[in-house]
mmCIF file of C-alpha atoms and ligand atoms in Angstrom:
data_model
loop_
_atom_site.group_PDB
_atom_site.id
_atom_site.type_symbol
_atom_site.label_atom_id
_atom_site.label_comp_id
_atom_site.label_asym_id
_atom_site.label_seq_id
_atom_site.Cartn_x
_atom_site.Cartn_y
_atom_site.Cartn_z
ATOM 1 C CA UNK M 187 -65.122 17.431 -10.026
ATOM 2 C CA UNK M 188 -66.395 20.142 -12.264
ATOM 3 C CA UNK M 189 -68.250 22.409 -9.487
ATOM 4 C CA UNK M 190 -65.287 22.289 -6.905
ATOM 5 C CA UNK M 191 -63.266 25.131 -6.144
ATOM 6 C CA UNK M 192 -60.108 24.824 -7.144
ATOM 7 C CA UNK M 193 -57.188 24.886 -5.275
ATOM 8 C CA UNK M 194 -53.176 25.436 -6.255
ATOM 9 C CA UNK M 195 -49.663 25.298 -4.674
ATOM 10 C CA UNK M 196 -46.096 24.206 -5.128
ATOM 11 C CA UNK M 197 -43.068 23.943 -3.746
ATOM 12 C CA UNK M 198 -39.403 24.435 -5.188
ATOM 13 C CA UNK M 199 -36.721 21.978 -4.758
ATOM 14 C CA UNK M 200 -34.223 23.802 -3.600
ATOM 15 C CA UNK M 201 -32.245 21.811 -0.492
ATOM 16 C CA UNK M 202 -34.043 19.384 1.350
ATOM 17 C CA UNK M 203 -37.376 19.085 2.101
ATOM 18 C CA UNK M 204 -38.355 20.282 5.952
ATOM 19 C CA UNK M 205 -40.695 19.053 8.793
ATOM 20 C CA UNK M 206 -41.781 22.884 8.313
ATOM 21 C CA UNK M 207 -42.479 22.515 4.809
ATOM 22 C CA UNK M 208 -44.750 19.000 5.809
ATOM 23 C CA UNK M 209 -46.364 20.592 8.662
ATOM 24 C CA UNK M 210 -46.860 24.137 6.705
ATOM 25 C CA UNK M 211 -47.708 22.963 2.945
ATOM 26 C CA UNK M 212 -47.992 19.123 1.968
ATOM 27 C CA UNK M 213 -50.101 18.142 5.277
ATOM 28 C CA UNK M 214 -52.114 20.871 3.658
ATOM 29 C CA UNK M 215 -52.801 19.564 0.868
ATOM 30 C CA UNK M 216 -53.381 15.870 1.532
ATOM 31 C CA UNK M 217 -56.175 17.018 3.595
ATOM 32 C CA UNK M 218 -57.787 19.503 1.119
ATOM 33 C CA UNK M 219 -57.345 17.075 -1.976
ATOM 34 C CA UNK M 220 -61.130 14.991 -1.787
ATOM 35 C CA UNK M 221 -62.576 18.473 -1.093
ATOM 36 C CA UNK M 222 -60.887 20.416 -3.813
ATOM 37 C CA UNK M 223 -59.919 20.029 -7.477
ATOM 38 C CA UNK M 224 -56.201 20.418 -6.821
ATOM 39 C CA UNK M 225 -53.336 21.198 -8.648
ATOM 40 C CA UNK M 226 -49.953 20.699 -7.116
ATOM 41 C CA UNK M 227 -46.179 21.341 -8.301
ATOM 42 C CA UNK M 228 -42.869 21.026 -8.262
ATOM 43 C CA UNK M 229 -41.804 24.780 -8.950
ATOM 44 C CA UNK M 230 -38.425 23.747 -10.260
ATOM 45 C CA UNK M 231 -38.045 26.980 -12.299
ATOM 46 C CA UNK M 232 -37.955 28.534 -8.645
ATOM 47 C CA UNK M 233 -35.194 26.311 -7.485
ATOM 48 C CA UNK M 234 -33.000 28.170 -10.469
ATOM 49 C CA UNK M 235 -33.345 31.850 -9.094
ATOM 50 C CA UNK M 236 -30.201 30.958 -6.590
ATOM 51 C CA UNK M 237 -26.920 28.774 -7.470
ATOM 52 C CA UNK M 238 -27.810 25.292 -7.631
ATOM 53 C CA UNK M 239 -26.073 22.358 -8.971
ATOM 54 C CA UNK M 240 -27.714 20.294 -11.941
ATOM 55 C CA UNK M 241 -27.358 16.909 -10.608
ATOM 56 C CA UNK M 242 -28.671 18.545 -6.794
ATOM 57 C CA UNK M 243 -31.597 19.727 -8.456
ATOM 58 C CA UNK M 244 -32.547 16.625 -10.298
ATOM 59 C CA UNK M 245 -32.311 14.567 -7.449
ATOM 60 C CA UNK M 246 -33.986 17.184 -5.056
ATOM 61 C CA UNK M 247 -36.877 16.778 -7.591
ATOM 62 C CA UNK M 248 -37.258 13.070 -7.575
ATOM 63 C CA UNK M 249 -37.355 13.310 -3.934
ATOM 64 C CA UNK M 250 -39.585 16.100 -3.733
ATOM 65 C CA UNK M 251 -42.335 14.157 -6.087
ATOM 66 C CA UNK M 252 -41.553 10.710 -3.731
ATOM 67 C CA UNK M 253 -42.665 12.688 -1.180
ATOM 68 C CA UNK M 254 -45.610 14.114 -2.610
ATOM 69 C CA UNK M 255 -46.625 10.445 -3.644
ATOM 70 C CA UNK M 256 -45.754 8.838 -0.074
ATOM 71 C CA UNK M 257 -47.587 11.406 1.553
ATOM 72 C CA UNK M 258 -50.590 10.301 0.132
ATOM 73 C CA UNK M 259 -51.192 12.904 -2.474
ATOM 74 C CA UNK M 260 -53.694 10.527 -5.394
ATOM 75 C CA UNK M 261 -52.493 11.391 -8.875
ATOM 76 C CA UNK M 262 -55.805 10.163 -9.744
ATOM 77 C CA UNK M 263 -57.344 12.609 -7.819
ATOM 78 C CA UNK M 264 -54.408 15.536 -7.655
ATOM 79 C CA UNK M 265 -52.501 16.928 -11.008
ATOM 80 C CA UNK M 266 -49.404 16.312 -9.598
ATOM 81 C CA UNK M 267 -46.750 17.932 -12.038
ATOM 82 C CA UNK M 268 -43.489 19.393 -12.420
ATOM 83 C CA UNK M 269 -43.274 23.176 -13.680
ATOM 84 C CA UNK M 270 -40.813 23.506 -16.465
ATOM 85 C CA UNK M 271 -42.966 20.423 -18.004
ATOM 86 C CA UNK M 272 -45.475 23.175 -18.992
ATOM 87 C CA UNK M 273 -43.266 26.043 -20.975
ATOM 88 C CA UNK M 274 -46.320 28.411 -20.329
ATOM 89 C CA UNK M 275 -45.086 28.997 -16.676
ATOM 90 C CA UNK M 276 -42.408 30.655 -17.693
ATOM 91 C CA UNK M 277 -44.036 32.743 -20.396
ATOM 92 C CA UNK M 278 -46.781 33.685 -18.001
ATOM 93 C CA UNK M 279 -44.129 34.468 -15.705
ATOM 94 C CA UNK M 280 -42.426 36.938 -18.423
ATOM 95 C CA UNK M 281 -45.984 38.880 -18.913
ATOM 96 C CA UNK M 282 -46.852 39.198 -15.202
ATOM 97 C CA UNK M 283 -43.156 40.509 -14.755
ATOM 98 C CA UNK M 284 -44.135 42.869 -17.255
ATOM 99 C CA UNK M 285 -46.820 43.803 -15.172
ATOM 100 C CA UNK M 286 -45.363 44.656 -12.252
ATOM 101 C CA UNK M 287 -43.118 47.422 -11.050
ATOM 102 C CA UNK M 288 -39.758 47.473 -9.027
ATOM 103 C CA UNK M 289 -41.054 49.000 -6.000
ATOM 104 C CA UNK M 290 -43.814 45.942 -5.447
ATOM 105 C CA UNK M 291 -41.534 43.329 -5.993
ATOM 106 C CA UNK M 292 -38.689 45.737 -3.835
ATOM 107 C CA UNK M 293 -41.401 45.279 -0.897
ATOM 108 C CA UNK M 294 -41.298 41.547 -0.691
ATOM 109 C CA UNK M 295 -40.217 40.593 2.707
ATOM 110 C CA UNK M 296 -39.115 37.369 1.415
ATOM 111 C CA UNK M 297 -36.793 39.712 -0.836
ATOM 112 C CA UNK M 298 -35.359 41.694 1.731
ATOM 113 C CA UNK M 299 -34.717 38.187 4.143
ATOM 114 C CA UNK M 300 -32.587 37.049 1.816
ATOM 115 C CA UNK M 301 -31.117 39.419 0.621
ATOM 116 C CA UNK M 302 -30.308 40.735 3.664
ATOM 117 C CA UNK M 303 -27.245 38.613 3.948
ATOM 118 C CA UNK M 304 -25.443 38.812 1.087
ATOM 119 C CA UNK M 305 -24.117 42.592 1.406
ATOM 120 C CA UNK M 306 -23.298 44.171 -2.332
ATOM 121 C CA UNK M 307 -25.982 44.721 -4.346
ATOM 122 C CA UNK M 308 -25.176 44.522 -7.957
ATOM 123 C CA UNK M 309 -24.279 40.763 -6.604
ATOM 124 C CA UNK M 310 -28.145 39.151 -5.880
ATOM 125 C CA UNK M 311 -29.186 37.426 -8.617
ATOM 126 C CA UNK M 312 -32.090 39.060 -10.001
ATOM 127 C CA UNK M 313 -34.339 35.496 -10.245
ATOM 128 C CA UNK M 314 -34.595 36.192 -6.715
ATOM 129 C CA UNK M 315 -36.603 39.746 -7.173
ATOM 130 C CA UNK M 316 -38.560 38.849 -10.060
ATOM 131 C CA UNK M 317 -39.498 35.310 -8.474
ATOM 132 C CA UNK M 318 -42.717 36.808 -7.066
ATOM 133 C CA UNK M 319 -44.063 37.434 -10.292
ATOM 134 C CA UNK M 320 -43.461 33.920 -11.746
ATOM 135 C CA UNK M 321 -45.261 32.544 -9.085
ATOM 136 C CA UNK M 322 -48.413 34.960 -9.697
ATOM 137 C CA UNK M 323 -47.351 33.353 -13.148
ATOM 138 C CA UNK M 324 -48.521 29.680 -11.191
ATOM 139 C CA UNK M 325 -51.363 30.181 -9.795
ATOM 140 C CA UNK M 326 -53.006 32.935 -12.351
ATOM 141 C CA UNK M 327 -52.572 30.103 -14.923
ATOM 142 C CA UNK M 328 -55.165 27.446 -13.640
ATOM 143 C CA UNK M 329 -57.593 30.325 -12.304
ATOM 144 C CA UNK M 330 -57.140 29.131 -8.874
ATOM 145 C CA UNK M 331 -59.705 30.030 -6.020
ATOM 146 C CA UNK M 332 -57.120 29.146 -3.095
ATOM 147 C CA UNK M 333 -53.501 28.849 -2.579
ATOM 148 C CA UNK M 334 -52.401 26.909 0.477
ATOM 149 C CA UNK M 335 -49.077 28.072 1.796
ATOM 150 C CA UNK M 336 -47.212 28.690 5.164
ATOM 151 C CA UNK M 337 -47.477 32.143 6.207
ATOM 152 C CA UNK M 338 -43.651 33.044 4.936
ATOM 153 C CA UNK M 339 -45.531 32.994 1.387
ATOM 154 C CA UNK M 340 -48.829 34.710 1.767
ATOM 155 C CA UNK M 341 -47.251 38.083 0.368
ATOM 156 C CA UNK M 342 -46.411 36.816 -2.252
ATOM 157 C CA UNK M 343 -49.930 35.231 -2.498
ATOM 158 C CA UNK M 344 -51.667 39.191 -2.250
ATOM 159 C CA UNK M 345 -49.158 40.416 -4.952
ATOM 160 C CA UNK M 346 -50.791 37.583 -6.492
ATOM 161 C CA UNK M 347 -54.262 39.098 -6.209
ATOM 162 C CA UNK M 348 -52.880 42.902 -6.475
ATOM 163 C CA UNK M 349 -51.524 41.720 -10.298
ATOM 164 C CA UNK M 350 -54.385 39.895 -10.797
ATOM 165 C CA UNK M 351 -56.687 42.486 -10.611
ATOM 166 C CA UNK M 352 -54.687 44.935 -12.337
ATOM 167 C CA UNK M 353 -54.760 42.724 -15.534
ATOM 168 C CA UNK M 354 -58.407 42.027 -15.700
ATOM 169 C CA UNK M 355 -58.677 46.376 -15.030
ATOM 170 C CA UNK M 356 -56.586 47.119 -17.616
ATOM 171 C CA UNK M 357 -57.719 44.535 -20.747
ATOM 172 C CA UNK M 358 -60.798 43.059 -19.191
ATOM 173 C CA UNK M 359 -61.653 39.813 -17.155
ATOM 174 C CA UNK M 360 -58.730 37.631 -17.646
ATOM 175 C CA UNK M 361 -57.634 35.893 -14.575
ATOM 176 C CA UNK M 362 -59.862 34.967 -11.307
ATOM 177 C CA UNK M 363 -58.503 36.676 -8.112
ATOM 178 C CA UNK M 364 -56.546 33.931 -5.871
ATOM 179 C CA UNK M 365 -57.157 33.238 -1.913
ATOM 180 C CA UNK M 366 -54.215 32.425 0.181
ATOM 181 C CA UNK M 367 -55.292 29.496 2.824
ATOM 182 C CA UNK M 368 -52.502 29.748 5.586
ATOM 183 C CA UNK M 369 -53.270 26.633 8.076
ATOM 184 C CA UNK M 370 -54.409 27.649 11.864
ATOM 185 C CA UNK M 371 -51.680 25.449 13.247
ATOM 186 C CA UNK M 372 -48.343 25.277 11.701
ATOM 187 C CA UNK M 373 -48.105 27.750 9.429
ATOM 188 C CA UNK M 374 -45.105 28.725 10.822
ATOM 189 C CA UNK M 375 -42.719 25.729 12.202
ATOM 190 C CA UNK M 376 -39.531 27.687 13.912
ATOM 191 C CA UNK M 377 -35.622 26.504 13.679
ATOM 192 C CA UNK M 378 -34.961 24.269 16.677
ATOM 193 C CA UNK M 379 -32.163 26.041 17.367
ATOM 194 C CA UNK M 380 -33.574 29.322 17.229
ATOM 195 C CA UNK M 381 -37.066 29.534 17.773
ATOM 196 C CA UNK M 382 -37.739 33.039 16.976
ATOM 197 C CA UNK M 383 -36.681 32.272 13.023
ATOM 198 C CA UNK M 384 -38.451 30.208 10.326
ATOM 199 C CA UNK M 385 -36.832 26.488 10.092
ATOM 200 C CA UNK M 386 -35.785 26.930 6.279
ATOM 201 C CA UNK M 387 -33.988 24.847 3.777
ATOM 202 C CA UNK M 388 -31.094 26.939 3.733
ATOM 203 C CA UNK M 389 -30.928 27.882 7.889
ATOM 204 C CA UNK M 390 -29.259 26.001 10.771
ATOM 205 C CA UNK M 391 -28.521 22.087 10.422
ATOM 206 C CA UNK M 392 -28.890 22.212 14.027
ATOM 207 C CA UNK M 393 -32.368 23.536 14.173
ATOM 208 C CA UNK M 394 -34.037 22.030 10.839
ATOM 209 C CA UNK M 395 -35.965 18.499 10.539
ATOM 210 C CA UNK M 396 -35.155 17.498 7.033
ATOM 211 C CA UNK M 397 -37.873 14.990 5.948
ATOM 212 C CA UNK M 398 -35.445 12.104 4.875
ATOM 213 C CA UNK M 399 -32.668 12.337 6.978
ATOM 214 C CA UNK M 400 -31.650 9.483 9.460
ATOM 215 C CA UNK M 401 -33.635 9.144 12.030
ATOM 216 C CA UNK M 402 -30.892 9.385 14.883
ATOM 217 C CA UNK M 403 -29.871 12.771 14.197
ATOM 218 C CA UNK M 404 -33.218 14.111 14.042
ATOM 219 C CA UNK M 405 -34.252 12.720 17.536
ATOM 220 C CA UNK M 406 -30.925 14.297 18.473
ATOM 221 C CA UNK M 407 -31.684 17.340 17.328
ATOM 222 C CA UNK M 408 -35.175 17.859 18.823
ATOM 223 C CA UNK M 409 -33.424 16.461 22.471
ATOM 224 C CA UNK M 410 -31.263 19.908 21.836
ATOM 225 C CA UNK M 411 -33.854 21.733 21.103
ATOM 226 C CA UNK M 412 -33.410 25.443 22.918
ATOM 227 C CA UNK M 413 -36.413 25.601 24.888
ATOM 228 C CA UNK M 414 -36.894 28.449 27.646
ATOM 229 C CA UNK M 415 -36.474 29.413 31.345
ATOM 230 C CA UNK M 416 -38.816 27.535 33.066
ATOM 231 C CA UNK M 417 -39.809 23.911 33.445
ATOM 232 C CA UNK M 418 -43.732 23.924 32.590
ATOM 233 C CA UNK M 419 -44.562 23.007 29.391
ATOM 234 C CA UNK M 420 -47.394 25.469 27.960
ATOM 235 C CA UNK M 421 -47.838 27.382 25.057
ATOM 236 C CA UNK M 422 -46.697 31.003 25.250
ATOM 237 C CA UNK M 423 -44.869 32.209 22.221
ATOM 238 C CA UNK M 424 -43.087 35.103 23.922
ATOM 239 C CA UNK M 425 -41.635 33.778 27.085
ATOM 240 C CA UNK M 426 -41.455 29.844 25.809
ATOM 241 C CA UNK M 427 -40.850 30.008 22.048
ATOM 242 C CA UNK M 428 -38.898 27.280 21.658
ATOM 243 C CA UNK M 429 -41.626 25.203 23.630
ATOM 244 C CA UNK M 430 -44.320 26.390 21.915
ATOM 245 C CA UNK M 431 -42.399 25.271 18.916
ATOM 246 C CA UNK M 432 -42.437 21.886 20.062
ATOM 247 C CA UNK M 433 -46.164 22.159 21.140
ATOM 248 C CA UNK M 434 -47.096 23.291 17.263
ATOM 249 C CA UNK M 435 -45.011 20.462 16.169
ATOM 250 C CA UNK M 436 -46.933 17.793 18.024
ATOM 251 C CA UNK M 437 -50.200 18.728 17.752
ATOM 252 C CA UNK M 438 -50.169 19.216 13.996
ATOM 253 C CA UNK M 439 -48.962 15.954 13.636
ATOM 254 C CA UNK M 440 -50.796 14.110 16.075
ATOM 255 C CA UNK M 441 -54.097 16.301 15.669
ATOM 256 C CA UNK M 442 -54.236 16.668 19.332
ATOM 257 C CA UNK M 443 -55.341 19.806 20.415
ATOM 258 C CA UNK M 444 -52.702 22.282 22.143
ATOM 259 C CA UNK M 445 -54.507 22.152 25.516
ATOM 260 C CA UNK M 446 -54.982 18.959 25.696
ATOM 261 C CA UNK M 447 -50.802 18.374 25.240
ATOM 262 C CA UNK M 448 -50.453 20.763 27.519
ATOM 263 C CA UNK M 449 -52.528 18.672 30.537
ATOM 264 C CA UNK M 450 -50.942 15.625 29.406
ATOM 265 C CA UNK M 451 -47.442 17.263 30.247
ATOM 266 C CA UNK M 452 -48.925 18.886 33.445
ATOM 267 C CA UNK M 453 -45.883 18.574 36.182
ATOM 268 C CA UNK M 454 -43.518 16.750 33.855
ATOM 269 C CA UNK M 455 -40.675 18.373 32.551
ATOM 270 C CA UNK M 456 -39.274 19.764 29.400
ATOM 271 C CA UNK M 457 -36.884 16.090 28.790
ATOM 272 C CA UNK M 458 -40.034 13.887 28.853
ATOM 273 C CA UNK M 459 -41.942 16.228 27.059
ATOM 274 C CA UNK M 460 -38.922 16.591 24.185
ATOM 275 C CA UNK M 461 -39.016 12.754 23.959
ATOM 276 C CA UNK M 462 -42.646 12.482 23.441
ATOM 277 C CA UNK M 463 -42.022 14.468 20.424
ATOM 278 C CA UNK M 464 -39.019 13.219 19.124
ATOM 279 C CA UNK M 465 -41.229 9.878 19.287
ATOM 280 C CA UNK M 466 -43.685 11.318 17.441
ATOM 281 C CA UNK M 467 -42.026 12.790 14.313
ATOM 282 C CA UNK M 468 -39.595 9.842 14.393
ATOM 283 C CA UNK M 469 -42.396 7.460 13.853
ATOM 284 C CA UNK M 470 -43.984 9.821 10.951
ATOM 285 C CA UNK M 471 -40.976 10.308 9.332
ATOM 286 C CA UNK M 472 -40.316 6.904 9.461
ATOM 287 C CA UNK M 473 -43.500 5.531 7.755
ATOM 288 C CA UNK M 474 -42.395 8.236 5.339
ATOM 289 C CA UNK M 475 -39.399 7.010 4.584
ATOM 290 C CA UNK M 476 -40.294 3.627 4.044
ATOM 291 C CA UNK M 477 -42.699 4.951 1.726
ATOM 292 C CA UNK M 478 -40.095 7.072 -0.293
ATOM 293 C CA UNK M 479 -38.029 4.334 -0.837
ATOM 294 C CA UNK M 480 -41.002 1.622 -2.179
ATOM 295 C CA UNK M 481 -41.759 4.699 -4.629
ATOM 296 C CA UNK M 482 -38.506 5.282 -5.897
ATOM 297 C CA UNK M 483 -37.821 2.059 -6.764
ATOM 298 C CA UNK M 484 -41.322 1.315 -8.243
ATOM 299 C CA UNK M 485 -41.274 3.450 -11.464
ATOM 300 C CA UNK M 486 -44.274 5.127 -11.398
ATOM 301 C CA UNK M 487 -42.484 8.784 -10.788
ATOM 302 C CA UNK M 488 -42.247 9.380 -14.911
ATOM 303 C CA UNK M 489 -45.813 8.374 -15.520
ATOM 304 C CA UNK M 490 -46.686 10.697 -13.341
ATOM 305 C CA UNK M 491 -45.217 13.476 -14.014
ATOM 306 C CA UNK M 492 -46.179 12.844 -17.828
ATOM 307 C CA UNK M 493 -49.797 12.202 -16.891
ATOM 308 C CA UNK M 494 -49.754 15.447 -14.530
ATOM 309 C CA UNK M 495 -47.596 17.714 -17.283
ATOM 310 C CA UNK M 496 -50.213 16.622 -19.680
ATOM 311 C CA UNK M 497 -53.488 17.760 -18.068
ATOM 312 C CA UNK M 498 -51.944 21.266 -16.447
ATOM 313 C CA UNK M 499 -50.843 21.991 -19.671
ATOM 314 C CA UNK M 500 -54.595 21.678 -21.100
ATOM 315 C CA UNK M 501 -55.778 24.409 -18.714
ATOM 316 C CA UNK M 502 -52.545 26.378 -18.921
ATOM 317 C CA UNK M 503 -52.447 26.515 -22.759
ATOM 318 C CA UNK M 504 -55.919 27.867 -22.594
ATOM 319 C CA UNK M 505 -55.151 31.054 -20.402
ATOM 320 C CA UNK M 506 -51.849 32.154 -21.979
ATOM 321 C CA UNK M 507 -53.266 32.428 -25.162
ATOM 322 C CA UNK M 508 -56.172 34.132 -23.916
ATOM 323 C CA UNK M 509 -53.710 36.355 -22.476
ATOM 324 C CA UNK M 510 -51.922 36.853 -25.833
ATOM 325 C CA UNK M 511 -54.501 38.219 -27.065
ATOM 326 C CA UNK M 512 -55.654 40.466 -24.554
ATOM 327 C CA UNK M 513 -52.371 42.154 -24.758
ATOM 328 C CA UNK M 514 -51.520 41.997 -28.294
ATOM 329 C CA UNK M 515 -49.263 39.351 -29.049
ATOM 330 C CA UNK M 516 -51.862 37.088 -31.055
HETATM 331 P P1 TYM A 75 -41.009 26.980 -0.487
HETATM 332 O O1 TYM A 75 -40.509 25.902 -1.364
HETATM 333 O O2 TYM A 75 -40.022 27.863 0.193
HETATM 334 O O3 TYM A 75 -41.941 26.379 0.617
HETATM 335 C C1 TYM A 75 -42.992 25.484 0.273
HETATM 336 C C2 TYM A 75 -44.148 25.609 1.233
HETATM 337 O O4 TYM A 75 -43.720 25.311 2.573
HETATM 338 C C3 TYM A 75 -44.089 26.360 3.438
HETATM 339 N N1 TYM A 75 -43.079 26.476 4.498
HETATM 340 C C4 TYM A 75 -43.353 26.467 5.809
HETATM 341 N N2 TYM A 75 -44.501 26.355 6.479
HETATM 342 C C5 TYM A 75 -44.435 26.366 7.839
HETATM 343 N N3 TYM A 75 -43.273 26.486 8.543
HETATM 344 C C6 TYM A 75 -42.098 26.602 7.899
HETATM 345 N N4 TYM A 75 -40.964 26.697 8.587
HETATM 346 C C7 TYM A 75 -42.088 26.591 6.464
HETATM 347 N N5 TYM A 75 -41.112 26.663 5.527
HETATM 348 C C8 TYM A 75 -41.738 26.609 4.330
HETATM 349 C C9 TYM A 75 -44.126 27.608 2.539
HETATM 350 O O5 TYM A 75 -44.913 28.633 3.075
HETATM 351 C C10 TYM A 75 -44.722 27.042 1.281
HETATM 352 O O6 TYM A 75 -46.139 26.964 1.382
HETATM 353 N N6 TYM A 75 -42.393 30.345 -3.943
HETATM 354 C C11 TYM A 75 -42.819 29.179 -3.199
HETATM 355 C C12 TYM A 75 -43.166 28.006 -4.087
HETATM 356 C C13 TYM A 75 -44.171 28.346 -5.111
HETATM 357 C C14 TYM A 75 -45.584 28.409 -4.941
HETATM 358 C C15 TYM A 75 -46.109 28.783 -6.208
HETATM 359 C C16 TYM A 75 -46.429 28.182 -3.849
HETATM 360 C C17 TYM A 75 -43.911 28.660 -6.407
HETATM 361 N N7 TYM A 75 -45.077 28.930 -7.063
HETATM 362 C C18 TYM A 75 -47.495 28.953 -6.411
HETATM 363 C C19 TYM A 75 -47.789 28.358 -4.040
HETATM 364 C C20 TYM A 75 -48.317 28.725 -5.292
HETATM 365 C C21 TYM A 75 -41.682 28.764 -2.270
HETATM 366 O O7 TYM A 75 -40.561 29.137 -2.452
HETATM 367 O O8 TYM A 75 -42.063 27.884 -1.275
#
């Protein structure tokens, strides 16, 4: 295990887990986690930077781990944990904030997106600016060499690195510098409804797969998927987005290459083609479901996250008090 590269990611448990977040980040890392010494989270101090109810958040975490687990992410071979288990997130996260200025964090697009909507400034909760630097807080704690994420969080990934290197310049090698992996096919799975946007937690009902919803509304949804002017189904993102959409969808969950859909849909049109994939993420999200459920009623979701708190906090414990005294406070 020792001379593996190490790789780190997360994601916060805010709403309800998406086919975009599968497709984009936990397909991810099932397939990286023999070749990798990986660490993954539940970034739960993340979920607190907008309004969210206690009891939401606690049960959006229990699913979120379920789903790690029925996935087929090996706590024997991942360190599967939960963030505010290990208190030196959020005092990393202080320091790095610290460490960066306004106009950096002002440039995140993920900033601006949502922020965009809600009009009056001296309204947007600041955990939403500053977020960026608690998650350079994440990854700069284990000394990661990769970061798998869908491509909506790569920038936040390269503030990562800019921090990063501005630490170690300014009181020595601290902190290795961090590689964002973004995945060649679906690292960006678009709203059903409108395929030029990101399927999100917090967009459309219409146009977003949640993982563990019931099965008859997602085929529903994916039959109403907006698809284009047309009837051939091929893969051009800027006259067919909304079939391309589809065609990312499909082939990252049946592995099939996007050609190779393509000729199998040669003179059929867009209905059979929307049931083939209905058929297919029906049938994964149903195995997943099944799965969620045996987990959630086993037990084991405690001993996990124990087992997991306990070794990240090894290797986190380390680094932030190397970093206290680097910058003065031990
Ligand atoms: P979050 O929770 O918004 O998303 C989790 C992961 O899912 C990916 N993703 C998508 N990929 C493809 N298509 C989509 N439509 C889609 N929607 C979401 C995201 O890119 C991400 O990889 N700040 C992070 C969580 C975080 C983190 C970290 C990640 C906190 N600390 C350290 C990596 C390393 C977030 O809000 O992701």
């Amino acid at each position: 295990m020792d001379n593996k590269k190490r790789m780190l990611s997360g994601i916060k448990p805010t709403g309800k887990l998406t086919l975009g977040n599968y497709i984009g980040a936990i397909k991810q890392f099932i397939a990286y986690q023999d070749e990798y010494e990986m660490f993954v989270f539940i970034a739960d101090l993340h979920a607190l930077t907008l309004p969210i109810d206690a009891k939401e958040l606690r049960q959006n975490t229990k699913d979120l781990i379920s789903i790690y687990l029925a996935c087929g992410l090996d706590p024997s071979k991942v360190v599967l944990f939960k963030q505010s288990d290990v208190h030196e997130h959020a005092e990393l996260g202080y320091i790095m904030t610290c460490n960066s200025n306004m106009g950096e964090l002002f440039r995140m697009t993920q900033y601006k997106d949502k922020t965009a909507k809600m009009g009056n400034n001296e309204s947007i909760p600041t955990g939403i600016y500053i977020y960026p630097a608690l998650m350079a807080a994440d990854i700069l704690l284990y000394d990661a060499d990769y970061v798998p994420v869908g491509i909506d969080q790569k920038q936040h990934v390269e503030l990562t690195r800019d921090l990063a290197i501005r630490f170690n310049s300014h009181y020595s090698d601290t902190f290795k510098v961090p590689e964002p992996i973004i995945a060649t096919n679906g690292a960006k799975i678009n709203s059903l409804s409108n395929p030029l946007k990101k399927m999100s937690k917090s967009e459309s009902e219409k146009g977003t797969v949640y993982l563990l919803e019931d099965l008859t509304i997602t085929r529903k949804k994916i039959m109403s998927a907006v698809t284009d002017s047309g009837s051939e189904v091929v893969y051009d993102t800027i006259n067919k987005p909304g079939i391309s959409n589809l065609l990312t969808i499909m082939s990252s969950l049946t592995n099939m290459p996007i050609n190779e859909i393509e000729k199998q849909f040669e003179n059929k049109g867009y209905g059979e083609f929307k049931k083939a994939v209905a058929d297919v993420v029906c049938k994964e999200l149903n195995d997943l479901q099944t799965k969620v459920k045996e987990i959630q009623s086993s037990g084991i979701i405690e001993k996990v996250l124990e087992e997991g708190a306990s070794k990240a906090s090894y290797y986190a414990r380390k680094k932030l008090s190397k970093v206290y005294r680097k910058v003065g406070l031990r």
